[in-house]
Every structure is written in C-alpha cells, then in structure tokens.
PDB file of C-alpha atoms in Angstrom:
ATOM      1  CA  MET K1303     162.734 102.531-109.739  1.00 41.00           C
ATOM      2  CA  SER K1304     166.460 102.828-109.772  1.00 39.00           C
ATOM      3  CA  ARG K1305     166.494 105.925-112.013  1.00 42.00           C
ATOM      4  CA  THR K1306     164.411 108.154-109.884  1.00 40.00           C
ATOM      5  CA  PRO K1307     166.973 108.820-107.050  1.00 41.00           C
ATOM      6  CA  LYS K1308     169.577 109.660-109.710  1.00 37.00           C
ATOM      7  CA  VAL K1309     167.256 112.141-111.176  1.00 37.00           C
ATOM      8  CA  TYR K1310     166.468 113.809-107.875  1.00 35.00           C
ATOM      9  CA  ALA K1311     170.340 113.666-107.106  1.00 37.00           C
ATOM     10  CA  ARG K1312     171.232 115.447-110.189  1.00 37.00           C
ATOM     11  CA  ARG K1313     168.530 118.062-109.691  1.00 38.00           C
ATOM     12  CA  ARG K1314     169.759 118.539-106.155  1.00 39.00           C
ATOM     13  CA  VAL K1315     173.361 119.059-107.319  1.00 34.00           C
ATOM     14  CA  SER K1316     172.068 121.602-109.916  1.00 38.00           C
ATOM     15  CA  ILE K1317     170.103 123.492-107.355  1.00 35.00           C
ATOM     16  CA  LEU K1318     173.137 123.549-104.892  1.00 36.00           C
ATOM     17  CA  ALA K1319     175.303 124.751-107.833  1.00 39.00           C
ATOM     18  CA  ALA K1320     172.941 127.403-108.735  1.00 39.00           C
ATOM     19  CA  LEU K1321     172.674 128.581-105.164  1.00 37.00           C
ATOM     20  CA  SER K1322     176.519 128.571-104.695  1.00 37.00           C
ATOM     21  CA  GLY K1323     176.812 130.646-107.847  1.00 39.00           C
ATOM     22  CA  LEU K1324     174.173 133.101-106.490  1.00 36.00           C
ATOM     23  CA  ILE K1325     175.880 133.269-103.092  1.00 35.00           C
ATOM     24  CA  ALA K1326     179.261 133.852-104.826  1.00 35.00           C
ATOM     25  CA  SER K1327     177.712 136.616-106.876  1.00 35.00           C
ATOM     26  CA  VAL K1328     176.106 138.254-103.690  1.00 33.00           C
ATOM     27  CA  ALA K1329     179.498 138.074-102.009  1.00 33.00           C
ATOM     28  CA  LEU K1330     181.238 139.656-105.001  1.00 31.00           C
ATOM     29  CA  PHE K1331     178.813 142.707-104.967  1.00 31.00           C
ATOM     30  CA  ASN K1332     178.817 143.100-101.227  1.00 34.00           C
ATOM     31  CA  SER K1333     182.613 142.589-100.612  1.00 33.00           C
ATOM     32  CA  PRO K1334     184.535 145.463 -99.146  1.00 35.00           C
ATOM     33  CA  SER K1335     185.681 147.906-101.780  1.00 36.00           C
ATOM     34  CA  ALA K1336     188.892 147.399-100.180  1.00 36.00           C
ATOM     35  CA  SER K1337     191.167 147.399-103.267  1.00 43.00           C
ATOM     36  CA  ALA K1338     189.638 150.808-104.362  1.00 50.00           C
ATOM     37  CA  ALA K1339     192.433 152.671-102.321  1.00 82.00           C
ATOM     38  CA  LEU K1340     193.411 156.159-103.551  1.00 91.00           C
ATOM     39  CA  PRO K1341     190.912 157.895-105.516  1.00 95.00           C
ATOM     40  CA  THR K1342     192.028 157.549-109.427  1.00 96.00           C
ATOM     41  CA  PRO K1343     194.101 160.677-110.034  1.00 98.00           C
ATOM     42  CA  VAL K1344     193.982 162.656-113.228  1.00 98.00           C
ATOM     43  CA  SER K1345     195.516 161.429-116.359  1.00 98.00           C
ATOM     44  CA  ALA K1346     199.128 162.109-117.135  1.00 98.00           C
ATOM     45  CA  ALA K1347     198.139 164.522-120.033  1.00 98.00           C
ATOM     46  CA  THR K1348     195.910 166.584-117.619  1.00 98.00           C
ATOM     47  CA  ALA K1349     198.726 166.464-114.979  1.00 98.00           C
ATOM     48  CA  ARG K1350     201.031 167.849-117.488  1.00 98.00           C
ATOM     49  CA  THR K1351     198.572 170.613-118.217  1.00 98.00           C
ATOM     50  CA  TYR K1352     198.057 171.327-114.452  1.00 98.00           C
ATOM     51  CA  LEU K1353     201.651 171.311-113.660  1.00 98.00           C
ATOM     52  CA  ALA K1354     202.421 173.796-116.426  1.00 98.00           C
ATOM     53  CA  SER K1355     199.991 176.361-114.618  1.00 98.00           C
ATOM     54  CA  LEU K1356     201.298 175.979-111.066  1.00 98.00           C
ATOM     55  CA  THR K1357     203.315 178.790-109.731  1.00 98.00           C
ATOM     56  CA  VAL K1358     206.965 178.190-109.133  1.00 98.00           C
ATOM     57  CA  ALA K1359     208.150 179.611-105.802  1.00 97.00           C
ATOM     58  CA  THR K1360     210.784 179.010-103.225  1.00 96.00           C
ATOM     59  CA  GLU K1361     209.294 177.135-100.191  1.00 94.00           C
ATOM     60  CA  ASP K1362     208.984 178.895 -96.649  1.00 91.00           C
ATOM     61  CA  ARG K1363     208.421 176.782 -93.671  1.00 91.00           C
ATOM     62  CA  THR K1364     208.367 179.664 -91.294  1.00 95.00           C
ATOM     63  CA  GLY K1365     205.873 179.183 -88.519  1.00 96.00           C
ATOM     64  CA  TYR K1366     204.646 175.586 -89.440  1.00 97.00           C
ATOM     65  CA  ASP K1367     203.099 173.446 -86.816  1.00 97.00           C
ATOM     66  CA  ARG K1368     201.402 170.106 -87.673  1.00 97.00           C
ATOM     67  CA  ASP K1369     198.636 171.085 -85.165  1.00 97.00           C
ATOM     68  CA  LEU K1370     197.602 173.822 -87.481  1.00 98.00           C
ATOM     69  CA  PHE K1371     196.114 171.090 -89.675  1.00 98.00           C
ATOM     70  CA  PRO K1372     193.441 169.358 -87.596  1.00 98.00           C
ATOM     71  CA  HIS K1373     193.547 165.990 -88.821  1.00 96.00           C
ATOM     72  CA  TRP K1374     191.819 162.506 -88.253  1.00 97.00           C
ATOM     73  CA  ILE K1375     188.536 164.394 -87.561  1.00 98.00           C
ATOM     74  CA  THR K1376     185.259 162.479 -87.224  1.00 96.00           C
ATOM     75  CA  GLN K1377     183.751 161.433 -90.578  1.00 96.00           C
ATOM     76  CA  SER K1378     180.649 159.428 -89.528  1.00 93.00           C
ATOM     77  CA  GLY K1379     179.568 157.952 -86.234  1.00 94.00           C
ATOM     78  CA  THR K1380     182.642 156.746 -84.442  1.00 93.00           C
ATOM     79  CA  CYS K1381     184.804 156.724 -87.364  1.00 97.00           C
ATOM     80  CA  ASN K1382     187.567 159.298 -88.147  1.00 97.00           C
ATOM     81  CA  THR K1383     189.473 159.823 -91.173  1.00 98.00           C
ATOM     82  CA  ARG K1384     192.216 157.328 -90.448  1.00 98.00           C
ATOM     83  CA  GLU K1385     189.674 154.574 -89.866  1.00 97.00           C
ATOM     84  CA  VAL K1386     187.801 155.346 -92.996  1.00 97.00           C
ATOM     85  CA  VAL K1387     190.903 155.034 -95.170  1.00 98.00           C
ATOM     86  CA  LEU K1388     192.072 151.940 -93.424  1.00 98.00           C
ATOM     87  CA  LYS K1389     188.630 150.378 -94.353  1.00 97.00           C
ATOM     88  CA  ARG K1390     188.798 151.728 -97.777  1.00 97.00           C
ATOM     89  CA  ASP K1391     192.271 150.532 -98.596  1.00 97.00           C
ATOM     90  CA  GLY K1392     192.167 147.231 -96.935  1.00 97.00           C
ATOM     91  CA  THR K1393     190.601 143.814 -97.782  1.00 97.00           C
ATOM     92  CA  ASN K1394     188.147 142.130 -95.539  1.00 97.00           C
ATOM     93  CA  VAL K1395     188.667 144.770 -92.898  1.00 97.00           C
ATOM     94  CA  VAL K1396     186.558 144.151 -89.624  1.00 98.00           C
ATOM     95  CA  GLN K1397     185.935 147.009 -87.356  1.00 97.00           C
ATOM     96  CA  ASP K1398     184.777 147.017 -83.578  1.00 97.00           C
ATOM     97  CA  SER K1399     182.179 149.315 -82.322  1.00 95.00           C
ATOM     98  CA  ALA K1400     184.550 152.184 -81.845  1.00 95.00           C
ATOM     99  CA  CYS K1401     185.455 151.698 -85.649  1.00 97.00           C
ATOM    100  CA  ALA K1402     189.068 150.346 -84.979  1.00 96.00           C
ATOM    101  CA  ALA K1403     190.166 147.877 -87.559  1.00 97.00           C
ATOM    102  CA  THR K1404     190.626 144.536 -85.566  1.00 97.00           C
ATOM    103  CA  SER K1405     191.509 142.545 -88.517  1.00 97.00           C
ATOM    104  CA  GLY K1406     192.060 142.699 -92.478  1.00 97.00           C
ATOM    105  CA  SER K1407     194.760 142.817 -94.941  1.00 98.00           C
ATOM    106  CA  TRP K1408     196.484 145.886 -96.451  1.00 98.00           C
ATOM    107  CA  TYR K1409     198.833 146.030 -99.521  1.00 97.00           C
ATOM    108  CA  SER K1410     201.097 149.061 -99.476  1.00 97.00           C
ATOM    109  CA  VAL K1411     201.561 150.283-102.955  1.00 97.00           C
ATOM    110  CA  TYR K1412     204.560 152.222-102.129  1.00 97.00           C
ATOM    111  CA  ASP K1413     206.746 149.201-101.303  1.00 97.00           C
ATOM    112  CA  GLY K1414     204.728 146.244-102.325  1.00 97.00           C
ATOM    113  CA  ALA K1415     204.479 144.937 -98.750  1.00 97.00           C
ATOM    114  CA  THR K1416     201.192 143.219 -97.115  1.00 97.00           C
ATOM    115  CA  TRP K1417     200.083 143.752 -93.700  1.00 98.00           C
ATOM    116  CA  THR K1418     197.471 142.066 -91.602  1.00 98.00           C
ATOM    117  CA  ALA K1419     197.796 144.566 -88.543  1.00 97.00           C
ATOM    118  CA  ALA K1420     196.396 148.106 -88.920  1.00 97.00           C
ATOM    119  CA  SER K1421     199.075 149.235 -86.549  1.00 97.00           C
ATOM    120  CA  ASP K1422     201.826 148.455 -89.361  1.00 98.00           C
ATOM    121  CA  LEU K1423     200.164 151.182 -91.407  1.00 98.00           C
ATOM    122  CA  ASP K1424     200.231 155.016 -91.561  1.00 98.00           C
ATOM    123  CA  ILE K1425     197.792 157.155 -93.406  1.00 98.00           C
ATOM    124  CA  ASP K1426     200.236 159.046 -95.744  1.00 98.00           C
ATOM    125  CA  HIS K1427     199.308 162.562 -96.705  1.00 98.00           C
ATOM    126  CA  LEU K1428     200.487 162.232-100.290  1.00 98.00           C
ATOM    127  CA  VAL K1429     201.295 165.884-100.340  1.00 98.00           C
ATOM    128  CA  PRO K1430     202.654 166.362 -96.792  1.00 98.00           C
ATOM    129  CA  LEU K1431     201.232 168.843 -94.399  1.00 98.00           C
ATOM    130  CA  ALA K1432     204.604 170.626 -94.133  1.00 98.00           C
ATOM    131  CA  GLU K1433     204.999 170.558 -97.990  1.00 98.00           C
ATOM    132  CA  ALA K1434     201.495 172.192 -98.217  1.00 98.00           C
ATOM    133  CA  TRP K1435     202.485 175.001 -95.612  1.00 98.00           C
ATOM    134  CA  ASP K1436     205.737 175.679 -97.529  1.00 97.00           C
ATOM    135  CA  SER K1437     203.683 175.998-100.773  1.00 98.00           C
ATOM    136  CA  GLY K1438     200.914 178.340 -99.794  1.00 98.00           C
ATOM    137  CA  ALA K1439     198.868 176.743 -96.831  1.00 98.00           C
ATOM    138  CA  ASP K1440     200.285 179.162 -94.384  1.00 97.00           C
ATOM    139  CA  GLY K1441     197.870 181.752 -95.821  1.00 97.00           C
ATOM    140  CA  TRP K1442     194.780 179.385 -95.343  1.00 98.00           C
ATOM    141  CA  THR K1443     192.204 179.526 -92.748  1.00 98.00           C
ATOM    142  CA  THR K1444     192.151 176.601 -90.270  1.00 98.00           C
ATOM    143  CA  ALA K1445     189.017 175.179 -91.975  1.00 98.00           C
ATOM    144  CA  ARG K1446     190.768 174.786 -95.224  1.00 98.00           C
ATOM    145  CA  ARG K1447     193.736 173.332 -93.672  1.00 98.00           C
ATOM    146  CA  GLN K1448     191.406 170.855 -91.953  1.00 98.00           C
ATOM    147  CA  ALA K1449     189.863 170.086 -95.231  1.00 98.00           C
ATOM    148  CA  PHE K1450     193.118 169.423 -96.828  1.00 98.00           C
ATOM    149  CA  ALA K1451     194.321 167.137 -94.041  1.00 98.00           C
ATOM    150  CA  ASN K1452     191.201 165.139 -94.144  1.00 98.00           C
ATOM    151  CA  ASP K1453     190.546 165.144 -98.057  1.00 98.00           C
ATOM    152  CA  LEU K1454     188.928 161.873 -98.906  1.00 98.00           C
ATOM    153  CA  THR K1455     187.768 163.116-102.349  1.00 97.00           C
ATOM    154  CA  ARG K1456     191.120 164.023-104.037  1.00 98.00           C
ATOM    155  CA  PRO K1457     193.880 161.469-104.236  1.00 98.00           C
ATOM    156  CA  GLN K1458     195.515 162.837-100.977  1.00 98.00           C
ATOM    157  CA  LEU K1459     195.280 160.069 -98.363  1.00 98.00           C
ATOM    158  CA  ILE K1460     196.432 156.419 -98.585  1.00 98.00           C
ATOM    159  CA  ALA K1461     197.230 153.552 -96.213  1.00 98.00           C
ATOM    160  CA  VAL K1462     200.991 152.509 -96.514  1.00 98.00           C
ATOM    161  CA  THR K1463     203.632 150.827 -94.596  1.00 98.00           C
ATOM    162  CA  ASP K1464     204.266 152.966 -91.486  1.00 98.00           C
ATOM    163  CA  ASN K1465     208.068 153.050 -91.716  1.00 98.00           C
ATOM    164  CA  VAL K1466     208.041 153.892 -95.516  1.00 98.00           C
ATOM    165  CA  ASN K1467     205.719 156.915 -94.717  1.00 98.00           C
ATOM    166  CA  GLN K1468     207.993 157.856 -92.043  1.00 98.00           C
ATOM    167  CA  ALA K1469     211.104 157.755 -94.305  1.00 98.00           C
ATOM    168  CA  LYS K1470     209.319 159.802 -96.797  1.00 98.00           C
ATOM    169  CA  GLY K1471     208.429 162.532 -94.215  1.00 97.00           C
ATOM    170  CA  ASP K1472     207.825 165.883 -95.811  1.00 97.00           C
ATOM    171  CA  GLN K1473     209.882 165.215 -98.982  1.00 98.00           C
ATOM    172  CA  ASP K1474     208.475 166.140-102.387  1.00 98.00           C
ATOM    173  CA  PRO K1475     209.109 164.183-105.539  1.00 98.00           C
ATOM    174  CA  ALA K1476     212.569 165.739-105.968  1.00 98.00           C
ATOM    175  CA  THR K1477     213.986 163.937-103.188  1.00 98.00           C
ATOM    176  CA  TRP K1478     211.679 160.929-102.497  1.00 98.00           C
ATOM    177  CA  MET K1479     209.574 158.585-104.747  1.00 98.00           C
ATOM    178  CA  PRO K1480     207.899 155.174-103.967  1.00 98.00           C
ATOM    179  CA  SER K1481     210.300 152.272-104.267  1.00 97.00           C
ATOM    180  CA  ARG K1482     207.820 150.540-106.566  1.00 97.00           C
ATOM    181  CA  THR K1483     208.436 152.098-109.876  1.00 97.00           C
ATOM    182  CA  ALA K1484     205.097 150.794-111.154  1.00 97.00           C
ATOM    183  CA  TYR K1485     203.360 153.224-108.914  1.00 97.00           C
ATOM    184  CA  ARG K1486     205.403 156.313-109.587  1.00 98.00           C
ATOM    185  CA  CYS K1487     203.216 157.512-112.475  1.00 98.00           C
ATOM    186  CA  THR K1488     200.159 157.263-110.302  1.00 98.00           C
ATOM    187  CA  TYR K1489     201.912 159.188-107.459  1.00 98.00           C
ATOM    188  CA  VAL K1490     203.053 162.007-109.493  1.00 98.00           C
ATOM    189  CA  ARG K1491     199.560 162.459-111.282  1.00 98.00           C
ATOM    190  CA  ALA K1492     198.106 162.567-107.835  1.00 98.00           C
ATOM    191  CA  TRP K1493     200.607 164.985-106.539  1.00 98.00           C
ATOM    192  CA  VAL K1494     200.024 167.544-109.268  1.00 98.00           C
ATOM    193  CA  GLN K1495     196.232 167.105-108.942  1.00 98.00           C
ATOM    194  CA  VAL K1496     196.341 167.790-105.275  1.00 98.00           C
ATOM    195  CA  LYS K1497     198.500 170.820-105.628  1.00 98.00           C
ATOM    196  CA  TYR K1498     196.501 172.136-108.471  1.00 98.00           C
ATOM    197  CA  TYR K1499     193.155 171.820-106.684  1.00 98.00           C
ATOM    198  CA  TYR K1500     194.349 173.726-103.581  1.00 98.00           C
ATOM    199  CA  GLY K1501     196.412 176.256-105.560  1.00 98.00           C
ATOM    200  CA  LEU K1502     199.719 175.309-104.185  1.00 98.00           C
ATOM    201  CA  SER K1503     202.902 176.364-105.586  1.00 98.00           C
ATOM    202  CA  VAL K1504     205.920 174.102-106.602  1.00 98.00           C
ATOM    203  CA  ASP K1505     209.749 174.880-106.245  1.00 98.00           C
ATOM    204  CA  SER K1506     211.904 174.478-109.276  1.00 98.00           C
ATOM    205  CA  ALA K1507     213.475 171.133-108.307  1.00 98.00           C
ATOM    206  CA  GLU K1508     210.091 169.708-107.515  1.00 98.00           C
ATOM    207  CA  LYS K1509     208.706 170.922-110.794  1.00 98.00           C
ATOM    208  CA  SER K1510     211.598 169.465-112.787  1.00 98.00           C
ATOM    209  CA  ALA K1511     211.267 166.045-111.092  1.00 98.00           C
ATOM    210  CA  LEU K1512     207.528 166.005-111.627  1.00 98.00           C
ATOM    211  CA  THR K1513     208.115 166.945-115.351  1.00 98.00           C
ATOM    212  CA  GLY K1514     210.517 164.202-115.813  1.00 98.00           C
ATOM    213  CA  TYR K1515     208.333 161.410-114.233  1.00 98.00           C
ATOM    214  CA  LEU K1516     205.176 162.495-116.140  1.00 98.00           C
ATOM    215  CA  ALA K1517     207.124 162.470-119.365  1.00 97.00           C
ATOM    216  CA  SER K1518     207.386 158.719-119.011  1.00 94.00           C
ATOM    217  CA  CYS K1519     203.849 158.098-117.784  1.00 96.00           C
TER     218      CYS K1519
END
C-alpha cells in the first residue's frame, strides 16, 4: 500500500515535466521573431561585386525635401512601417489596438544599448533619404521614393537608439559608422546591397570607405 502513492507521484511528476517541455516548445515556436531585425544582407563577396559595378558620381542635393519620400505608410490594418519594424526588431513587444508598442525590449545594434521604451528608438533608413536623393533618387517617381522609404524586404530599415540615429543624420560610411565594430561588416554589406538594388551611385570617398571595410569582412 505504501508503494502506490509513490508510483502515482512519479507518474504525475513525469506528466508535469512532459507538459512543461511541450509548453516551452510551443512558446519557443510562437515567440516573437524579435531578434530577426534587419533582413540578412548579401555576403561580403557579393557586396564587393555589387560595389564594383556602382556608378561613381558627385552628389547633388539640389531640391531635396524629406516630404518627397512618403514614409511610415500603412502596412497592414492600423500598423505603419515604423510600428512593423519596432515589432520585428524587439523582444516580447506588446502593441495596443492602434498598433503602438506599449512594452518590449530593443537592442540597438549600432551602439549596444538596450531600451524598454519605444520612444527611445528611431527607425533608421540605413541609406538615408537625403543620401538617396544625392545619389539618383531625385529622378525617381514619388511611388519609387515611397517604396524606398518603407522597404521592409531589403536591409534598409532598423530600430536603433534615437540619438545615435540623429548623430548619423544623412552621413555615408566615409564619415559615419556604427560605434560597435562587430556590426560594421553587416552595415556596409547592407549599404551596398540597397544602393545596388535601387541603382544609386556612390561618391569617391564613399566607395573608398566601403572598399576598405568590405576588405576586412
């Protein structure tokens, strides 16, 4: 008689352990793809090939206006591009009925900072809108500029520390790079991929900087 409860207890523990494992597995598969962040850019070898084919030209900012690039358009339901990227790049992001992020955690790959308030993050256009204008987007249609400013497919949009993004401004890799050296290879590969896809030019200093960084990737 004294053995029966022990057998049942062991079975109950085994069942609970199995259920815990199952729940953990389900949680793993259904957890936010928060750490997905920037779409993976092309390899360094491909980026070097792309860079070699880009037109080298002097930049011209005549006529630039940020409003010429309609950005943060509606992507789905009440969610605009900024909110989609915040959800994608964060961990355990909770959004309200208006799709605004009310909680979560975000790791800024540019500077290594972690934030728990969406207001501390900007969505960086990796190739800045002004840089694109200087490099050929001045000749695009508004629809193409809108596609560029809201591109979720190419490695063009990423959630980063707001003041880091503001310090970057419209600079190219000749004058600004992420302070985290571990991310620089990813950054330049993404930069070249975006410029190549959109047929944008590079200036001579920009090309020289990109060549140097890619050589060490």
